[in-house]
PDB file of C-alpha atoms in Angstrom:
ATOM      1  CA  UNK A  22      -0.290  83.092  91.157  1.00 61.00           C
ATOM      2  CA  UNK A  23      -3.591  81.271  90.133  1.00 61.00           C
ATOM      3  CA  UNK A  24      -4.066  80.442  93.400  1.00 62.00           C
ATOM      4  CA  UNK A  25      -4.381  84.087  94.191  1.00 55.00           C
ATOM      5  CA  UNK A  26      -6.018  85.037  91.145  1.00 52.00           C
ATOM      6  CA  UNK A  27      -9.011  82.248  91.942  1.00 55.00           C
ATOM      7  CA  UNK A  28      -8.966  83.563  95.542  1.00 60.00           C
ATOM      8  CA  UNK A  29      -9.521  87.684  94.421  1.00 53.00           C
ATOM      9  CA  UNK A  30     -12.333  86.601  92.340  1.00 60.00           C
ATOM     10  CA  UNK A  31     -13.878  84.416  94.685  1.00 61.00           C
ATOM     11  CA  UNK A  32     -13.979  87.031  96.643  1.00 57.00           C
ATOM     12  CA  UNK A  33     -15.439  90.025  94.567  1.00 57.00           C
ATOM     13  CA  UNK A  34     -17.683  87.242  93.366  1.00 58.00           C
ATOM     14  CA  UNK A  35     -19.126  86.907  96.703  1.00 51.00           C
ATOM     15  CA  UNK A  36     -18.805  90.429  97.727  1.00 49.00           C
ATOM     16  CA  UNK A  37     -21.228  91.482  94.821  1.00 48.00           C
ATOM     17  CA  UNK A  38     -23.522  88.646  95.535  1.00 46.00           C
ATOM     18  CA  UNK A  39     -23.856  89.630  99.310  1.00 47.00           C
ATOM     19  CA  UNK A  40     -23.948  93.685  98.257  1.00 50.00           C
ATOM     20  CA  UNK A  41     -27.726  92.849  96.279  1.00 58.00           C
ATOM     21  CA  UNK A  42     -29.888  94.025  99.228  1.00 66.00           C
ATOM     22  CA  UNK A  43     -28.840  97.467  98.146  1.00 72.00           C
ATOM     23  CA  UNK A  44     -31.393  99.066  95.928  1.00 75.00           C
ATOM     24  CA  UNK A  45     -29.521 102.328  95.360  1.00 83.00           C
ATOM     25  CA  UNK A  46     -26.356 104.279  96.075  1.00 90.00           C
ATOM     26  CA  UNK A  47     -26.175 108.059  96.777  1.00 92.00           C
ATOM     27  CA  UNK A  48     -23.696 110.361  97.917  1.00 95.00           C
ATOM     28  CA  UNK A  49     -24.987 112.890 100.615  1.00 96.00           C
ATOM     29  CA  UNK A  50     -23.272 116.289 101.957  1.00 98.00           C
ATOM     30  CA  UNK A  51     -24.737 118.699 104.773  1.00 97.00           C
ATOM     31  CA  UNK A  52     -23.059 121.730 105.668  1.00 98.00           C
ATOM     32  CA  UNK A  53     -24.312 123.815 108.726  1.00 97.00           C
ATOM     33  CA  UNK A  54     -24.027 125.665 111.854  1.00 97.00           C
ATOM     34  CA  UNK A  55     -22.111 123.948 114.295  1.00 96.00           C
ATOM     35  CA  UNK A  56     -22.582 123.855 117.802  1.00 94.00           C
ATOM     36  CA  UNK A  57     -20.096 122.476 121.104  1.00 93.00           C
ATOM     37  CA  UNK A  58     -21.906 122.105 124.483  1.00 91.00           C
ATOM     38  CA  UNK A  59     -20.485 120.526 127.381  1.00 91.00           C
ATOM     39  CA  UNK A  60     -22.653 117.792 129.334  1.00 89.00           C
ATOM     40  CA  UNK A  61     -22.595 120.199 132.374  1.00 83.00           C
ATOM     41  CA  UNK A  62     -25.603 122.212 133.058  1.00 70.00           C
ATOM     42  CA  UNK A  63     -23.539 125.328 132.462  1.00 73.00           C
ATOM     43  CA  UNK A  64     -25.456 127.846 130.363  1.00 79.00           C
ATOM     44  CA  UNK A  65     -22.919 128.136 127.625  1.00 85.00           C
ATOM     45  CA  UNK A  66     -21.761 127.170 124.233  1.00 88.00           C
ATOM     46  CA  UNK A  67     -19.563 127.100 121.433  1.00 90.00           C
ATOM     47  CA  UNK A  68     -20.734 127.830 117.686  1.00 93.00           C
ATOM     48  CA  UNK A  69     -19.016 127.636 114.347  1.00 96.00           C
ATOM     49  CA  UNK A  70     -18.840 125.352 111.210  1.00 97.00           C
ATOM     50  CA  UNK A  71     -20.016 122.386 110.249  1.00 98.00           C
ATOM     51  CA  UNK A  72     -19.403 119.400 107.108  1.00 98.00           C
ATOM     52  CA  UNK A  73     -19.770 115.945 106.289  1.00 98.00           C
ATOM     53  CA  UNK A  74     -20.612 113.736 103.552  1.00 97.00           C
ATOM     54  CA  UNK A  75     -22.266 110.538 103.103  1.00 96.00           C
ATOM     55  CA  UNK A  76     -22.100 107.203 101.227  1.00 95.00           C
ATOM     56  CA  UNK A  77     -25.729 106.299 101.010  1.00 93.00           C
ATOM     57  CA  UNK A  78     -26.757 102.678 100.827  1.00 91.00           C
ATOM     58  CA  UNK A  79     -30.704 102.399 100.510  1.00 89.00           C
ATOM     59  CA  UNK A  80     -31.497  98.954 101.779  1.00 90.00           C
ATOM     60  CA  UNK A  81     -35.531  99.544 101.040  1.00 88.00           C
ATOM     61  CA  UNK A  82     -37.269 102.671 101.455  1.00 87.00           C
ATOM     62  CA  UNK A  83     -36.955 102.483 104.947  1.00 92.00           C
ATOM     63  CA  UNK A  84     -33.564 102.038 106.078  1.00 93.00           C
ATOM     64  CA  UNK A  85     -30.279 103.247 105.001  1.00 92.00           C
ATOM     65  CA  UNK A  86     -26.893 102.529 105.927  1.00 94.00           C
ATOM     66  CA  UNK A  87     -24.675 105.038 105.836  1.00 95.00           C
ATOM     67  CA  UNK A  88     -20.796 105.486 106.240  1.00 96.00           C
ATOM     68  CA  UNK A  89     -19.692 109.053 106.483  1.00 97.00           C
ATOM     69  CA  UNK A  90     -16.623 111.631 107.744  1.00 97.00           C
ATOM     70  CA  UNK A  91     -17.270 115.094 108.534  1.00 97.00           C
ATOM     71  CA  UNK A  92     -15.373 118.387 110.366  1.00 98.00           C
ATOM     72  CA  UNK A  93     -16.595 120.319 113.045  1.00 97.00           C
ATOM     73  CA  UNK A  94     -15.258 123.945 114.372  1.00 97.00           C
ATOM     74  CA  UNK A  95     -16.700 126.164 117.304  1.00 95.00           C
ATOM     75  CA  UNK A  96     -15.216 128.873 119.156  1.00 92.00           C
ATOM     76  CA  UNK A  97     -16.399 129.690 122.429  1.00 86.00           C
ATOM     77  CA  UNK A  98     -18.604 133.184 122.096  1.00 73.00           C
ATOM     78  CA  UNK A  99     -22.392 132.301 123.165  1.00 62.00           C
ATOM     79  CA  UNK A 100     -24.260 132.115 126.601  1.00 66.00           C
ATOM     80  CA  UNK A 101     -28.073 131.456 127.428  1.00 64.00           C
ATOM     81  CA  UNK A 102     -27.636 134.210 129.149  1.00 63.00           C
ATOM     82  CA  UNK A 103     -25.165 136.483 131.160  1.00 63.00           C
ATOM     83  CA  UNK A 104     -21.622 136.887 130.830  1.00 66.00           C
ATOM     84  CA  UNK A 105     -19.581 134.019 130.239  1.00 70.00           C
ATOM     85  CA  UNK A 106     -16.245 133.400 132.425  1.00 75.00           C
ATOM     86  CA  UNK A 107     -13.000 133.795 130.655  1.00 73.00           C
ATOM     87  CA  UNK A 108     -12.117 129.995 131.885  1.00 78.00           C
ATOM     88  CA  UNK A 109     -15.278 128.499 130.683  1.00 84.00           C
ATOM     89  CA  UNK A 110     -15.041 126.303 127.578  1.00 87.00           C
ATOM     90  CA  UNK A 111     -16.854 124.106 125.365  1.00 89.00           C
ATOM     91  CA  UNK A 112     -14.871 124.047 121.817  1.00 93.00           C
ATOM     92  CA  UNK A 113     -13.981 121.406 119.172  1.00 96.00           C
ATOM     93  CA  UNK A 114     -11.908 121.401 115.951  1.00 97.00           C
ATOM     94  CA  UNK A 115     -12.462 117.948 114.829  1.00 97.00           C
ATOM     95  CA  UNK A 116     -12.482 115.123 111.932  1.00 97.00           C
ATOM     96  CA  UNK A 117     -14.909 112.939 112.524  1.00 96.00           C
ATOM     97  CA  UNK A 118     -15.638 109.302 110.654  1.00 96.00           C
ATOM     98  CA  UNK A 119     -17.869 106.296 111.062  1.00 95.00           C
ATOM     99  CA  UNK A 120     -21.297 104.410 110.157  1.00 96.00           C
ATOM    100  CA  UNK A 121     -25.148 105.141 110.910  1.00 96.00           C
ATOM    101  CA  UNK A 122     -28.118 103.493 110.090  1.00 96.00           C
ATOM    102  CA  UNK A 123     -31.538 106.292 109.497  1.00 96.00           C
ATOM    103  CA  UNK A 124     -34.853 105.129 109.647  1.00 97.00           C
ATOM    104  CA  UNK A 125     -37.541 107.067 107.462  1.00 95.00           C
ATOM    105  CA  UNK A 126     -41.263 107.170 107.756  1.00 94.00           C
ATOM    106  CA  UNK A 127     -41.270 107.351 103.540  1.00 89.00           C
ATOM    107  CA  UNK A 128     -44.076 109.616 103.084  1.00 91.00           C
ATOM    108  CA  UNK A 129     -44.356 111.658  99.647  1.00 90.00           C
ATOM    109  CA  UNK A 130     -43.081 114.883 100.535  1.00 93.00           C
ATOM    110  CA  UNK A 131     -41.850 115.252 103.547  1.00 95.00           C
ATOM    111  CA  UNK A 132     -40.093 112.013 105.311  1.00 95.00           C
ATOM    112  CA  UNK A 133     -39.210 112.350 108.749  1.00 97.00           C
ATOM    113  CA  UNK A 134     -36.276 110.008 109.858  1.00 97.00           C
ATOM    114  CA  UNK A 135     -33.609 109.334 112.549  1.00 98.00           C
ATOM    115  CA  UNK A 136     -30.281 108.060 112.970  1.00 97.00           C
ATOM    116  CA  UNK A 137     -28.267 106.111 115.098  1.00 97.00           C
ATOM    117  CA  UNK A 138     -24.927 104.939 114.615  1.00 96.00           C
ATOM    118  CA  UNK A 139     -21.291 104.935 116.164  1.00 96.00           C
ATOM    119  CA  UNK A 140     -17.587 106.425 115.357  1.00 95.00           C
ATOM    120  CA  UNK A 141     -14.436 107.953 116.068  1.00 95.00           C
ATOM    121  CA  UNK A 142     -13.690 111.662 116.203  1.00 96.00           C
ATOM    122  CA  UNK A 143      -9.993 112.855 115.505  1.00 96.00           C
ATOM    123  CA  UNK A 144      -9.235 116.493 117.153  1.00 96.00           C
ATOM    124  CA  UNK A 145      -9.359 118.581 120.097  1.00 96.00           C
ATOM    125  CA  UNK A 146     -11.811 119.383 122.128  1.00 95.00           C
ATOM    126  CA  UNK A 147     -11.479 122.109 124.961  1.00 93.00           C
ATOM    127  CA  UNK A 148     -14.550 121.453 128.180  1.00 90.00           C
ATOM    128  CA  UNK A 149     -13.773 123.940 131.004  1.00 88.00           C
ATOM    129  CA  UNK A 150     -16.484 124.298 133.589  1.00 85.00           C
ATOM    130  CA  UNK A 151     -16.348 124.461 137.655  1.00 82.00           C
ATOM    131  CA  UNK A 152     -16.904 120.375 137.809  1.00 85.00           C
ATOM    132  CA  UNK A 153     -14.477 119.655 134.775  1.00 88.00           C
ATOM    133  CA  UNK A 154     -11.452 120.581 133.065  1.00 90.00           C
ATOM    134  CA  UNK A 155     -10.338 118.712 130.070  1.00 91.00           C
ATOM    135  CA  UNK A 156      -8.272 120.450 127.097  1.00 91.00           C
ATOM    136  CA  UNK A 157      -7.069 117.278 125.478  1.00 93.00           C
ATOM    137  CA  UNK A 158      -6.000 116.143 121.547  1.00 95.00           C
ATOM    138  CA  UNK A 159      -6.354 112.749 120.288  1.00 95.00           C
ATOM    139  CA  UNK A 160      -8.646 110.094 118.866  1.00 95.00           C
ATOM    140  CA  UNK A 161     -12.353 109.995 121.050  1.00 95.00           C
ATOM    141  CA  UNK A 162     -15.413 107.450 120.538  1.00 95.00           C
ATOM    142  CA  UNK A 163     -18.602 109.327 119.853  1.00 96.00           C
ATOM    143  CA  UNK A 164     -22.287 108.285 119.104  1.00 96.00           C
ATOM    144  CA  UNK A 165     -23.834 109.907 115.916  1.00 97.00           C
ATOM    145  CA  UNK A 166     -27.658 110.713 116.752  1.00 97.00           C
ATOM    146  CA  UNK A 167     -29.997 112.747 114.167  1.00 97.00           C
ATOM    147  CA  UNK A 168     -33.474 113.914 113.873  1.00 98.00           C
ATOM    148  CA  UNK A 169     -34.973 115.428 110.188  1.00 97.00           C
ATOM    149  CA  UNK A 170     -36.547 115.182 107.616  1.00 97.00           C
ATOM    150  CA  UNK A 171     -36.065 114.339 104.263  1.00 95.00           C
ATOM    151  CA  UNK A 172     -37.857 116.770 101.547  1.00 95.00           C
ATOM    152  CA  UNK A 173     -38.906 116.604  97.861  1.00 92.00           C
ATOM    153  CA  UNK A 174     -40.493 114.171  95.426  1.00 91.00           C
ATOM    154  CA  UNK A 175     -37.196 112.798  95.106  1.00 88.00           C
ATOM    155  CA  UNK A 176     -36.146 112.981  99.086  1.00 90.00           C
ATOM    156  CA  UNK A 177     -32.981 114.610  97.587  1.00 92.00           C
ATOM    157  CA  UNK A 178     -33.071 117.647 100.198  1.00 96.00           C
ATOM    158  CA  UNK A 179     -32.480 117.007 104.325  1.00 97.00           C
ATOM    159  CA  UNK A 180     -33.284 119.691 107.229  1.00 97.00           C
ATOM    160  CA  UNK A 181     -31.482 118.026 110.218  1.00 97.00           C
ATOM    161  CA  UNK A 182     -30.253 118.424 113.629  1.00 97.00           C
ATOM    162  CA  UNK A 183     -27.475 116.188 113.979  1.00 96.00           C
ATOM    163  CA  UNK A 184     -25.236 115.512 117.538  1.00 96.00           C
ATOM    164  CA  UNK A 185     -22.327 113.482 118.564  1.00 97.00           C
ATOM    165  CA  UNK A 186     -22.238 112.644 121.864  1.00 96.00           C
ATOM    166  CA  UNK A 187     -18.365 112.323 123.163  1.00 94.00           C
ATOM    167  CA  UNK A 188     -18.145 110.533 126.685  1.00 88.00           C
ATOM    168  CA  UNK A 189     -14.242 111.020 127.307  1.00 88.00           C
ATOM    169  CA  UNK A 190     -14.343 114.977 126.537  1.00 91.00           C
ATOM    170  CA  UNK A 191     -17.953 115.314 128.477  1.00 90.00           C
ATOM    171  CA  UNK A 192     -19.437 116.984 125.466  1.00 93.00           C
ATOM    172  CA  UNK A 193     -22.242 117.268 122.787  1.00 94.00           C
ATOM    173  CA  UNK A 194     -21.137 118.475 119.349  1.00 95.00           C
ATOM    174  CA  UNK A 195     -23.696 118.513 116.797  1.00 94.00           C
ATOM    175  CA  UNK A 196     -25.159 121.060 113.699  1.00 97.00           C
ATOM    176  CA  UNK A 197     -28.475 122.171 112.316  1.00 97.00           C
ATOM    177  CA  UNK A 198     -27.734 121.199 108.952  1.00 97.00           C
ATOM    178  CA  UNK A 199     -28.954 121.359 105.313  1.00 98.00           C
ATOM    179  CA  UNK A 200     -28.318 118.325 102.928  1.00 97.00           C
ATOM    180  CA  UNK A 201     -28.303 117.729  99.173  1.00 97.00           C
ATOM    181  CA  UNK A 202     -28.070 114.092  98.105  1.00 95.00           C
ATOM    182  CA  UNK A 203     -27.194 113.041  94.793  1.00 94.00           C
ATOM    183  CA  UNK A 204     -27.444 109.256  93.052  1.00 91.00           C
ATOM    184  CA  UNK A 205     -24.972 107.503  91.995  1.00 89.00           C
ATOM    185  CA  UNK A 206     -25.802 103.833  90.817  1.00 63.00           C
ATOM    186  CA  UNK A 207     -29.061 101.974  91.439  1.00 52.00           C
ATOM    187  CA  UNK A 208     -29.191  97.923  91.558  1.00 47.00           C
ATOM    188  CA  UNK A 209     -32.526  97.126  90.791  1.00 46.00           C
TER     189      UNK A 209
END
């Protein structure tokens, strides 16, 4: 039992000391209009609903790292134009979960930034074109990528457009997005 005891503290001992390049904590959530569009030059899409949240870890005012889970819904009903085939898909109902790091230009007001990062989406995805057909359920590997910017004295507020590309279901999920981010520790 001591052994174990000496062993736990040890390691939240060392955990805290390697957790000081953190300068401050915030929790982040974006809702917005979500969009499904299938790598295929098709002229079609899916639109619906969009969430996630955020655990923010400021490392400086530059980079944050950033572990988050979301849900995404569209429903096939848009084209780019003309009438879209009753067989043509490009839909998603979908958990998704992983990490990102963003990189901001920390300006006063306005702070442009982008994000890169990798994770797992949980769901189903429907991609029905004339080259591919895949209506499948299950766990998929997708690549988080963002462009926005970060607004306010505080940088509190984010405009974003926000995609994850999915290899095995050939398509691009993503939402234009509005973010409020609120602090919850700082380590200074």
């Amino acid at each position: 039992m001591k052994k174990t005891l000496l062993i736990l503290f040890t390691l939240f001992g060392l955990t805290r000391v390697q957790a000081q390049f953190i300068s401050d904590e915030a929790i982040e959530v974006s809702v917005g209009y979500g969009l499904s569009v299938p790598y295929d030059e098709v002229g079609f899409y899916g639109t619906g609903y969009f969430a996630q949240g955020e655990y923010v870890l400021g490392i400086n005012e530059w980079v944050d790292l950033r572990p988050y889970a979301g849900y995404i819904f569209t429903e096939m009903n848009e084209s780019f134009g003309g009438p879209i085939k009753p067989e043509d898909k490009a839909t998603v109902n979908a958990f998704l979960f992983g990490g990102k790091a963003r990189l901001t230009l920390p300006t006063e007001w306005v702070a442009p930034y982008l994000e890169l990062g990798v994770g797992s989406t949980v769901g189903t995805f429907e991609t029905v074109t004339a080259k591919r057909k895949f209506e499948k359920s299950g766990i998929f590997l997708h690549f988080p990528v963002s462009v926005g910017f970060e607004l306010g004295p505080d940088h509190n507020v984010t405009l974003e457009l926000t995609g994850f590309l999915h290899n095995s279901p050939a398509q691009v999920t993503g939402a234009v997005a509005i973010g409020l981010s609120f602090p919850v520790g700082y380590y200074r």
